[in-house]
Amino acid sequence: MTALSAAAFDTNARAAWVYDVATGTVLLEKNADQPIPPASMSKLMTVYMLFEALHEGRVTKDTQFPVSSKAKAMQGSTMFLDERDRPTVEELIKGIVVLSGNDACVVVAEGLSGTEQAFAREATARAKALGMTQTHLTNASGWPDPEHRMSAHDLGILAQHLIADFPEDYGYFALQEFVYGDRAEKNRHNRNPLLALGIGADGLKTGHTQEAGYGLVGSAVQDGRRVIFVLSGLPTEKARAEEAERIVNWAFRQFAMKTVVPKGERVAWAPVWLGAARRVALTTQGGVNVLIPAGAASGVTAEAVFDGPIEAPITAGQKLGELIVTIPGSVESRLPLVAAEDVARAGFVGRLQNAALRLGRRAMSAAGV
């Protein structure tokens, strides 16, 4: 669904994207498709590639990776790895997610692809396959580079995939601290400012460079509703924390989820031509939930549209029409209506009866009856 225009949120971020997962509704977008420096938020792509290798069986959580001199030399946030270390895949996941370890990212890139340059090419191609159209990566860590770019929308798509594709591993993003051996004591805490607030936040990754400003790819769940959001270009760490909390509160309090069509419920009946049954039930695929801006619940309308009668045979799941849902303050949404069951083609006698019935109706209509 497209973004709701009612109750617009005036964000201080230079770029932003806010998304309600259950209804597929974009709540807010600001410069969302503009390529921007993602800083450490692009580490999410490195984690995605590692999760994928893990689930394809190319590595296990106990697999150990060597540490190169290049990895050891990385500046900024690190796990303080050196060439004698052999961190496991699980330690590296925690080192990237919690500690934002630049050295851990290089270790993963070299362990999976041989070189960081090869890894960046592979990650860029994988991002495009996931639907991320404004992503071009030159490294694994988000280290400043004029050609290392992602959009807020792309980061949101990536967050969706991490949550949906790897639910059993997504819990790593909620970890609030991690210590590797006896090192990284000063860098043990997760920088995500929302995790300790008790507002349902469970991920994902902060980012900061001088060019990018302060950013956050976040997600939170309240009452079964999940919201994903991306903020970038904020001036301070404090501003990032405040804006992220404001976004979460706004997304959950300004909108309510309404079930327009429960899963499995029949929406309408369409007449059938030359079928073993004279009508077929129409339903949606999985029901229809929509987000309603505060105070607008009474204005929601839904209309079933189809061309009938529909000629048999008809197969369950076959698209036969659309359900048009109109929400105040939003562009109308069109959702497919499908046949709820099979309708076989009638036999010879049944077809004669159908034809006679239709001719009779035409004659009555012509006579004005």
Short mmCIF file of N, CA and C in Angstrom, two decimals, residues 1-5 16-21 23-30 32 153 160 250 255 291 330:
data_model
loop_
_atom_site.label_atom_id
_atom_site.label_comp_id
_atom_site.label_asym_id
_atom_site.label_seq_id
_atom_site.Cartn_x
_atom_site.Cartn_y
_atom_site.Cartn_z
N MET A 1 0.84 -1.19 0.00
CA MET A 1 0.00 0.00 0.00
C MET A 1 0.88 1.25 0.00
N THR A 2 0.32 2.33 -0.48
CA THR A 2 1.08 3.58 -0.52
C THR A 2 1.04 4.28 0.83
N ALA A 3 1.86 5.31 0.93
CA ALA A 3 1.98 6.01 2.21
C ALA A 3 0.67 6.72 2.57
N LEU A 4 0.31 6.69 3.83
CA LEU A 4 -0.85 7.43 4.32
C LEU A 4 -0.47 8.90 4.46
N SER A 5 -1.32 9.76 3.96
CA SER A 5 -1.00 11.19 4.02
C SER A 5 -1.55 11.85 5.27
N ALA A 16 14.20 9.24 5.58
CA ALA A 16 13.44 8.37 6.49
C ALA A 16 12.49 7.48 5.70
N TRP A 17 12.19 6.33 6.30
CA TRP A 17 11.23 5.39 5.73
C TRP A 17 10.63 4.60 6.89
N VAL A 18 9.30 4.58 6.99
CA VAL A 18 8.61 3.90 8.08
C VAL A 18 7.56 3.00 7.47
N TYR A 19 7.50 1.74 7.94
CA TYR A 19 6.70 0.71 7.26
C TYR A 19 6.00 -0.17 8.28
N ASP A 20 4.70 -0.40 8.04
CA ASP A 20 3.93 -1.34 8.86
C ASP A 20 3.92 -2.69 8.15
N VAL A 21 4.47 -3.71 8.81
CA VAL A 21 4.70 -5.00 8.15
C VAL A 21 3.39 -5.74 7.87
N THR A 23 0.32 -4.88 7.32
CA THR A 23 -0.56 -4.38 6.27
C THR A 23 0.20 -3.95 5.02
N GLY A 24 1.53 -3.97 5.07
CA GLY A 24 2.31 -3.54 3.92
C GLY A 24 2.15 -2.06 3.62
N THR A 25 1.94 -1.27 4.66
CA THR A 25 1.67 0.16 4.48
C THR A 25 2.91 0.99 4.79
N VAL A 26 3.28 1.86 3.86
CA VAL A 26 4.35 2.83 4.11
C VAL A 26 3.73 4.01 4.85
N LEU A 27 4.17 4.22 6.08
CA LEU A 27 3.61 5.29 6.91
C LEU A 27 4.29 6.63 6.65
N LEU A 28 5.56 6.57 6.25
CA LEU A 28 6.31 7.81 6.06
C LEU A 28 7.47 7.54 5.12
N GLU A 29 7.70 8.46 4.20
CA GLU A 29 8.91 8.40 3.38
C GLU A 29 9.39 9.82 3.10
N LYS A 30 10.68 10.00 3.32
CA LYS A 30 11.31 11.30 3.09
C LYS A 30 12.68 11.04 2.46
N ALA A 32 13.42 8.87 0.58
CA ALA A 32 13.63 7.45 0.88
C ALA A 32 14.36 6.70 -0.21
N HIS A 153 15.04 3.43 1.85
CA HIS A 153 14.10 2.40 1.43
C HIS A 153 14.80 1.05 1.29
N GLN A 160 13.43 -6.01 6.40
CA GLN A 160 12.32 -6.95 6.20
C GLN A 160 12.83 -8.36 5.91
N TRP A 250 4.74 7.40 17.50
CA TRP A 250 3.81 7.91 16.48
C TRP A 250 3.22 6.77 15.65
N PHE A 255 -1.95 5.26 14.39
CA PHE A 255 -2.63 4.35 13.48
C PHE A 255 -3.11 3.12 14.22
N LEU A 291 -4.44 -0.16 7.89
CA LEU A 291 -4.14 0.78 8.95
C LEU A 291 -5.01 2.01 8.79
N SER A 330 -5.83 8.42 2.22
CA SER A 330 -4.93 7.51 1.53
C SER A 330 -5.45 7.22 0.14
#
